[in-house]
PDB file of C-alpha atoms in Angstrom:
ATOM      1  CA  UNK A   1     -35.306  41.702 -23.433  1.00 69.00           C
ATOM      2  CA  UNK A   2     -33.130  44.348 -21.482  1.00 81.00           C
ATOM      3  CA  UNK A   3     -33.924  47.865 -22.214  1.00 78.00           C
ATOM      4  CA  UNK A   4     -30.203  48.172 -23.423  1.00 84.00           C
ATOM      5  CA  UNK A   5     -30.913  44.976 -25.936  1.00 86.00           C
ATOM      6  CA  UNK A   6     -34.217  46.684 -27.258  1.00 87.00           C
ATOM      7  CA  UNK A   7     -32.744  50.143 -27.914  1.00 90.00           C
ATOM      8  CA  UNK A   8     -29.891  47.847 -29.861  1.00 91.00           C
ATOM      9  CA  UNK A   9     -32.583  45.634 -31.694  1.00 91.00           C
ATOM     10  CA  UNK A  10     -34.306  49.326 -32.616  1.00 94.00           C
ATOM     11  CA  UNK A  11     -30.855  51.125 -33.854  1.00 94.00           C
ATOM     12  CA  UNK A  12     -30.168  47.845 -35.966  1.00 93.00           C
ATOM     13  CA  UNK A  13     -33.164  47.092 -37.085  1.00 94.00           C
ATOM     14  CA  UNK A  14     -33.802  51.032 -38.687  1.00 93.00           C
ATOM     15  CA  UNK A  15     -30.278  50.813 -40.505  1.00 94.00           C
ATOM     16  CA  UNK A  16     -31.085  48.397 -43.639  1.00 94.00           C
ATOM     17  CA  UNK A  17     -34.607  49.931 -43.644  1.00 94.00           C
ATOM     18  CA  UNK A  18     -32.522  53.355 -44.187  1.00 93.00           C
ATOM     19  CA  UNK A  19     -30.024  51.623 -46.879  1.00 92.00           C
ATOM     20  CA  UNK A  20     -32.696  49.904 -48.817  1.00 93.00           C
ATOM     21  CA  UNK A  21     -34.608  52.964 -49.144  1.00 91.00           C
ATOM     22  CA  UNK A  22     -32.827  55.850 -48.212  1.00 89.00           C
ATOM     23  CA  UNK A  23     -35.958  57.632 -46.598  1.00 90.00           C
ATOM     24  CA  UNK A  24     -36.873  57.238 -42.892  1.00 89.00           C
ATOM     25  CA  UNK A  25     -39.168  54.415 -42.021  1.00 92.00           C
ATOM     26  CA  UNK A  26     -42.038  54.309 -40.883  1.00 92.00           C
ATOM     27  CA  UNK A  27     -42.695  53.786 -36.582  1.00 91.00           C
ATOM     28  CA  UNK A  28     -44.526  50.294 -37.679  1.00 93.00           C
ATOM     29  CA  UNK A  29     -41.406  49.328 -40.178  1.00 94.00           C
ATOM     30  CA  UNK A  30     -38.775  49.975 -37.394  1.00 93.00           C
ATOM     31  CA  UNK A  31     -41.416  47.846 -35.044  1.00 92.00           C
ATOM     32  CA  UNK A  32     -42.332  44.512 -37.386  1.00 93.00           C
ATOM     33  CA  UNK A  33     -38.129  44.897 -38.044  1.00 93.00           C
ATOM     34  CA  UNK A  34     -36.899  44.928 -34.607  1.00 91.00           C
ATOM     35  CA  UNK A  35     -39.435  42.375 -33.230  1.00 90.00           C
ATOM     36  CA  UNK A  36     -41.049  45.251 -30.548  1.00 89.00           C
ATOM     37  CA  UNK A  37     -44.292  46.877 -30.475  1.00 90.00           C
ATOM     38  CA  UNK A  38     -44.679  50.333 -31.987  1.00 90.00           C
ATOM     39  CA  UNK A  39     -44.872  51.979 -28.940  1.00 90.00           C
ATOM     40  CA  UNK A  40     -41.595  50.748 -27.421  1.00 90.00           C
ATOM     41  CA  UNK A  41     -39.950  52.540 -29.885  1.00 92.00           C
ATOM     42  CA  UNK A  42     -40.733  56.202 -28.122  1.00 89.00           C
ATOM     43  CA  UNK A  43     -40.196  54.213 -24.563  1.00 90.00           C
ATOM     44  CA  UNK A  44     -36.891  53.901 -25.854  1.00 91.00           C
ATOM     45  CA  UNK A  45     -36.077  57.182 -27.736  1.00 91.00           C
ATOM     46  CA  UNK A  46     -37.735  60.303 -27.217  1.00 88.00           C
ATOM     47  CA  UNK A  47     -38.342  61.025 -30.248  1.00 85.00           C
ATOM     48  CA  UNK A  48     -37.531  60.229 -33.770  1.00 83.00           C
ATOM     49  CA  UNK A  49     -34.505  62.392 -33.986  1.00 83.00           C
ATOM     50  CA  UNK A  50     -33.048  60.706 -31.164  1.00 86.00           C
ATOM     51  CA  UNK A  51     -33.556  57.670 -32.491  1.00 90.00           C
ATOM     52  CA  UNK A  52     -32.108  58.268 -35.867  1.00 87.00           C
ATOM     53  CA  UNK A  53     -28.745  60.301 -33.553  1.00 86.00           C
ATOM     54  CA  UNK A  54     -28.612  57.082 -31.924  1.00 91.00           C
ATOM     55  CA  UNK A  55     -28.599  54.978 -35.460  1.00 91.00           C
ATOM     56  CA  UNK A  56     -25.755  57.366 -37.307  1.00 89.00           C
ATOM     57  CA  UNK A  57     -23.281  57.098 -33.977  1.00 90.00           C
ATOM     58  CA  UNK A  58     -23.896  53.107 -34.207  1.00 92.00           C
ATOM     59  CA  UNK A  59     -23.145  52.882 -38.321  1.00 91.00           C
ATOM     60  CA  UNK A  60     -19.859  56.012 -37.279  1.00 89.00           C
ATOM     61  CA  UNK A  61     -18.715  53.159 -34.441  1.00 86.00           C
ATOM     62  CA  UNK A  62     -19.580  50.092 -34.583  1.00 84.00           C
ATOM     63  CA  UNK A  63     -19.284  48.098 -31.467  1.00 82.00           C
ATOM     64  CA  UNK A  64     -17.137  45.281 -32.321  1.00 85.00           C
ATOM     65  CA  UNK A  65     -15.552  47.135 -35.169  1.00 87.00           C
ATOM     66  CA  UNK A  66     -11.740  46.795 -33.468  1.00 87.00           C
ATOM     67  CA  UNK A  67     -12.090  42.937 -33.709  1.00 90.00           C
ATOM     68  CA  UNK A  68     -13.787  42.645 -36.745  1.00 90.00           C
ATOM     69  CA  UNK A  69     -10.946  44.625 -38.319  1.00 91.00           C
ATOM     70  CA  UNK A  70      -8.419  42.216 -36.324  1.00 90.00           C
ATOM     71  CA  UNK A  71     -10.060  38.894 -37.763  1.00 92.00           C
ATOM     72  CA  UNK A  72     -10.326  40.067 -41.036  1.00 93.00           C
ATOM     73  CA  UNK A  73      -6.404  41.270 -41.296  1.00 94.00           C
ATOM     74  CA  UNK A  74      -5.228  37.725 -39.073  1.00 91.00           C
ATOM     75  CA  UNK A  75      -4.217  35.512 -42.055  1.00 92.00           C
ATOM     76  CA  UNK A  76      -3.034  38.195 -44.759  1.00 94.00           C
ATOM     77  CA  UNK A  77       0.693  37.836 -45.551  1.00 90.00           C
ATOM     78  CA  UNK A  78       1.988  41.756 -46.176  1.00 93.00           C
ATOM     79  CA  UNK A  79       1.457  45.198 -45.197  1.00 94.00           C
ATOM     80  CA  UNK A  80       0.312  46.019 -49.138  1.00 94.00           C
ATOM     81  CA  UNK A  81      -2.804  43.359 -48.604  1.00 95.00           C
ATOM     82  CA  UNK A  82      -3.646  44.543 -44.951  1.00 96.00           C
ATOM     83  CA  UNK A  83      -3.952  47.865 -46.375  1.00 96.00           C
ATOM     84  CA  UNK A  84      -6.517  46.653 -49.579  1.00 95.00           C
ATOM     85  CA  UNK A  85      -8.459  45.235 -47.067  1.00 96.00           C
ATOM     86  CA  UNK A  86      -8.413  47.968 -44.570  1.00 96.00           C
ATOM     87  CA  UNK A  87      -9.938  50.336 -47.305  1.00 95.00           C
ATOM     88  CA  UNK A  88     -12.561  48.178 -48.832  1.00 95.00           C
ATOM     89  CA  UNK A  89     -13.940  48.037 -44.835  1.00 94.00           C
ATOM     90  CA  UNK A  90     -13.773  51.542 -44.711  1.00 93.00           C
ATOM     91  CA  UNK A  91     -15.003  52.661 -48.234  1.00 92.00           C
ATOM     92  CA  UNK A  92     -18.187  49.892 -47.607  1.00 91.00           C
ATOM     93  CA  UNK A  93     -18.471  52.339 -44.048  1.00 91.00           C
ATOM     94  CA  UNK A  94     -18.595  55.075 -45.977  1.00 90.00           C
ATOM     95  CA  UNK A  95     -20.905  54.475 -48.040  1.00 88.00           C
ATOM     96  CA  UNK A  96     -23.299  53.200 -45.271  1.00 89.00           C
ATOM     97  CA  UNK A  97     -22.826  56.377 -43.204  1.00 90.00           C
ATOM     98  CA  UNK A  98     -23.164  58.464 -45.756  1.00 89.00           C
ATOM     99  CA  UNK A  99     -26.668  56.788 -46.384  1.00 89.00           C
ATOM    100  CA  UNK A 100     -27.286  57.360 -42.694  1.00 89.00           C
ATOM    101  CA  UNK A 101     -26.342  60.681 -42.428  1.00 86.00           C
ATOM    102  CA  UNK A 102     -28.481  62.067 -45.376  1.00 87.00           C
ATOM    103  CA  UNK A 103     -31.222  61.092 -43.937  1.00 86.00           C
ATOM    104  CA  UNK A 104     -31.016  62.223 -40.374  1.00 82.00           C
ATOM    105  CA  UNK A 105     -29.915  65.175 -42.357  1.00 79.00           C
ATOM    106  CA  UNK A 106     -33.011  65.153 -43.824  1.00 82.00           C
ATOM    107  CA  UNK A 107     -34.857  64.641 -40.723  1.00 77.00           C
ATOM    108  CA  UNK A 108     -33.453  67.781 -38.848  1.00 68.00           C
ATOM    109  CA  UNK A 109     -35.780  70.010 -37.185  1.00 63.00           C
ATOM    110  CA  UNK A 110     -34.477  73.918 -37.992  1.00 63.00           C
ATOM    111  CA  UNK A 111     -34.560  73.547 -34.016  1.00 65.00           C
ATOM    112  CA  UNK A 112     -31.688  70.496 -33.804  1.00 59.00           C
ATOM    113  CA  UNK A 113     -29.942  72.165 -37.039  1.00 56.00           C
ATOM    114  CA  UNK A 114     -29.615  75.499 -35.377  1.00 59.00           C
ATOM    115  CA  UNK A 115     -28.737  73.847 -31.720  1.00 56.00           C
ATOM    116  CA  UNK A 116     -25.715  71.949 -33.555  1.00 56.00           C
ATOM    117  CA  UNK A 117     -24.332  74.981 -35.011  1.00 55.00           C
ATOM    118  CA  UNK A 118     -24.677  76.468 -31.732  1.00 58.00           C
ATOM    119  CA  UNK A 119     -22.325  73.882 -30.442  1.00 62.00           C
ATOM    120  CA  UNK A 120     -19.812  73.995 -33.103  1.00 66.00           C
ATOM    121  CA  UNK A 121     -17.855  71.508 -34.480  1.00 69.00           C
ATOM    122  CA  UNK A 122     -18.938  67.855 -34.757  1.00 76.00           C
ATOM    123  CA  UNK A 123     -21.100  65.977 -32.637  1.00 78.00           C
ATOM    124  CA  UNK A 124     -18.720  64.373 -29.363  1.00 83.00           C
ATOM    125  CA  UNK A 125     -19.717  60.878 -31.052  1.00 84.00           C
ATOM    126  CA  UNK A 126     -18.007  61.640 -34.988  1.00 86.00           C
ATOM    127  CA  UNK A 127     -14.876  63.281 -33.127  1.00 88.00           C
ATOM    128  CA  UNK A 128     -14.563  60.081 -30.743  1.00 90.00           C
ATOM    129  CA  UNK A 129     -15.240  57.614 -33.671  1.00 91.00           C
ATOM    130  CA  UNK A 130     -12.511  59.164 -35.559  1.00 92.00           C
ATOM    131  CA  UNK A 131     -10.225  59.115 -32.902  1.00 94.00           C
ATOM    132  CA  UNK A 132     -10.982  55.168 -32.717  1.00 93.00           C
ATOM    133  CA  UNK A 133     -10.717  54.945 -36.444  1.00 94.00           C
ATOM    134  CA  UNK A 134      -6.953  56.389 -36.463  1.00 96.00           C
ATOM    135  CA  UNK A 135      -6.074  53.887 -33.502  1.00 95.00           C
ATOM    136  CA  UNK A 136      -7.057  51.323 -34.999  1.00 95.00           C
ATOM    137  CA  UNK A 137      -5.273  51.711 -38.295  1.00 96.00           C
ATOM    138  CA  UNK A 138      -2.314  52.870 -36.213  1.00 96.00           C
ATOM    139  CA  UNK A 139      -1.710  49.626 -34.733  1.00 95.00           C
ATOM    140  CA  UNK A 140      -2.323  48.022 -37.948  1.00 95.00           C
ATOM    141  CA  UNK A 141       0.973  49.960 -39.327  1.00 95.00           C
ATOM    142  CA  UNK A 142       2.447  49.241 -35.812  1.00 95.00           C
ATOM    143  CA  UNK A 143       2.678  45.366 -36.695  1.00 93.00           C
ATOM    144  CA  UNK A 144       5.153  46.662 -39.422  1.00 95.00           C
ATOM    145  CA  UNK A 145       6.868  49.671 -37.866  1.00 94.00           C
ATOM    146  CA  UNK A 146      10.238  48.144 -39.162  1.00 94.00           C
ATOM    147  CA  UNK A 147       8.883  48.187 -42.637  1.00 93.00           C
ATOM    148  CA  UNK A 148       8.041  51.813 -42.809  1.00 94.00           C
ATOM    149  CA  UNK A 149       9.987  55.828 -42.581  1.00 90.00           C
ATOM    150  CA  UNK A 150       7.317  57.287 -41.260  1.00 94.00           C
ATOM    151  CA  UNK A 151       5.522  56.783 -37.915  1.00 96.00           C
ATOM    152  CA  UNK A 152       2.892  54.278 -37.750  1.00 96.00           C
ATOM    153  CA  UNK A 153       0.436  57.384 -36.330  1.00 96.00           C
ATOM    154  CA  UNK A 154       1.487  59.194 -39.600  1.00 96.00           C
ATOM    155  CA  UNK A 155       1.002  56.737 -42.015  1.00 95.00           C
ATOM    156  CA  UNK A 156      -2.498  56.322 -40.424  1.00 96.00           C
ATOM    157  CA  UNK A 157      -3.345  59.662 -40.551  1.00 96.00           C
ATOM    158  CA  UNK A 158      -2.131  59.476 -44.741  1.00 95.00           C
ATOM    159  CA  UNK A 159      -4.478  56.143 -44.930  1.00 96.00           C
ATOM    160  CA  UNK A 160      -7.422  58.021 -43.566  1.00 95.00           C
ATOM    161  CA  UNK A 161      -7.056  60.747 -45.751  1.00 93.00           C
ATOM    162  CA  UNK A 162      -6.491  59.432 -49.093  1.00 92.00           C
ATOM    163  CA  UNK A 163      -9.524  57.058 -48.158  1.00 93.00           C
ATOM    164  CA  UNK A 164     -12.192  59.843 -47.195  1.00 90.00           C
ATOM    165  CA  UNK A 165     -10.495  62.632 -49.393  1.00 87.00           C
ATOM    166  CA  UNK A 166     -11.370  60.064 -52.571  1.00 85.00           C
ATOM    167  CA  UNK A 167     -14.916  59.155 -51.375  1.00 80.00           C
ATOM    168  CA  UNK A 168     -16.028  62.626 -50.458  1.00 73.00           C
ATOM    169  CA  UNK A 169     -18.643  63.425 -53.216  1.00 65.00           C
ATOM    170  CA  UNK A 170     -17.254  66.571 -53.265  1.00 64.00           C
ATOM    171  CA  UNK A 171     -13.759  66.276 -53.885  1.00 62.00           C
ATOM    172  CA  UNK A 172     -13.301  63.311 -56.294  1.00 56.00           C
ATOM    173  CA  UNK A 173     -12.446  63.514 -59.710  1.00 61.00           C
ATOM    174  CA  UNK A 174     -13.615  60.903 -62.489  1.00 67.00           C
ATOM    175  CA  UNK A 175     -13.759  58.035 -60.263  1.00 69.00           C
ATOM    176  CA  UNK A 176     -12.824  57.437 -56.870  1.00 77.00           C
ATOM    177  CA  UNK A 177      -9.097  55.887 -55.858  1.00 86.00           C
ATOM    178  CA  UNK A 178      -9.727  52.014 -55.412  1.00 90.00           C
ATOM    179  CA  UNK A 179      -8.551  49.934 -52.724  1.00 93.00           C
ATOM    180  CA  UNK A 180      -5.261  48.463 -54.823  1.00 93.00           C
ATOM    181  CA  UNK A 181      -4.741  52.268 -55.647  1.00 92.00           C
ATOM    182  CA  UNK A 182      -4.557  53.334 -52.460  1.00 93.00           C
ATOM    183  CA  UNK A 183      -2.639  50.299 -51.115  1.00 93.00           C
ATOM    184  CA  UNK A 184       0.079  51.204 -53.717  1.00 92.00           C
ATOM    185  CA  UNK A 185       0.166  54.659 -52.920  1.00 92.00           C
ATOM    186  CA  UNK A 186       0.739  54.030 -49.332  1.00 92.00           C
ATOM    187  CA  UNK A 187       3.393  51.872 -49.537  1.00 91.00           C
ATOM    188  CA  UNK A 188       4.770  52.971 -52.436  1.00 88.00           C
ATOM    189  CA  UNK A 189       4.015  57.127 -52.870  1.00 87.00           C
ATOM    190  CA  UNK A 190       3.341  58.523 -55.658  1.00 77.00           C
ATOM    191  CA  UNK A 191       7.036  58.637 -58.061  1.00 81.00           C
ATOM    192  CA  UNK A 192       8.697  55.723 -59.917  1.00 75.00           C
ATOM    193  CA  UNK A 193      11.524  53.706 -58.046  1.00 73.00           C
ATOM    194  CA  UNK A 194      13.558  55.167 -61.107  1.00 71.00           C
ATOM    195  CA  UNK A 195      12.506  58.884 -60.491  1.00 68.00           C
ATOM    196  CA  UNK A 196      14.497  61.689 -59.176  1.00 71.00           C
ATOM    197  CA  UNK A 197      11.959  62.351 -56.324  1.00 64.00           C
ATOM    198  CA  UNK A 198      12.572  59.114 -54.516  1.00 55.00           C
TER     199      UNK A 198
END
């Protein structure tokens, strides 16, 4: 196995150990998972924190997460259905980074947590995984630029944040927007087709 396939088979391996439990696993777990001896592990990463960095950039951007998006949109007839599907994907990412993120979270040294806010802002990883994010969605609205009064960019951007503003724990109300809420929403706004404001 290439060192570039073990530190893969590691990353992968920790993430439904993480979801199942939502505690770090053990250096033997990650091991018997990913099919490596224990001590590969630290060959790989050098040290657990690294490790876990390494596993919340992989859940932020997945690899082949442009043409997974692509093949799941290929046979869907209308904007309005792209969209549903578009934020199930995303609200099922959430929910995994989320996971993720807590934990590594959790994991923080006062050493890493003080050296991030040091840095300020995100890590170069969340900002560049965004970035992909709104490209992607952007040239999902692209396929239907005639269709829309807004720029495709801008109706991404609107996506995005109706989709994270309604999962943030934070910020959502009773329950958060579903997917056919949020479809309807975005291709339809907010007033009646009888209303004054449209």
């Amino acid at each position: 196995m290439r060192p570039e396939e073990r530190r893969l088979a590691i990353v992968e391996a920790v993430i439904p150990l993480i979801l199942e439990s939502g505690t770090m696993p053990t250096t033997r777990e990650i091991a018997e998972a990913a099919g490596v001896a224990e001590g590969t592990i630290y060959r790989v990463f050098d040290d657990k924190h690294a490790l876990l960095w390494a596993v919340a950039e992989h859940v932020l951007a997945p690899p082949r997460a442009g043409e997974e998006l692509g093949a799941s949109l290929t046979d869907l007839p209308d904007l309005p259905s792209k969209i549903r599907v578009v934020v199930e994907r995303m609200q099922r990412s959430i929910q995994r980074v989320s996971a993720i993120l807590m934990v590594v979270r959790q994991q923080a040294t006062p050493e890493h947590l003080a050296h991030a806010e040091k840095r300020g802002g995100p890590p170069e990883f969340v900002v560049r995984a965004n970035a992909d994010l709104l490209t992607r969605l952007t040239a999902v609205f692209e396929l239907h630029r005639d269709e829309l009064r807004v720029e495709p960019a801008a109706a991404a951007l609107t996506l995005r944040s109706l989709v994270f503003g309604s999962q943030h724990p934070g910020m959502t109300g009773d329950a958060p927007l579903t997917a056919d809420q949020i479809a309807d929403i975005v291709t339809h706004g907010v007033c009646r087709k009888d209303s004054p404001c449209c």
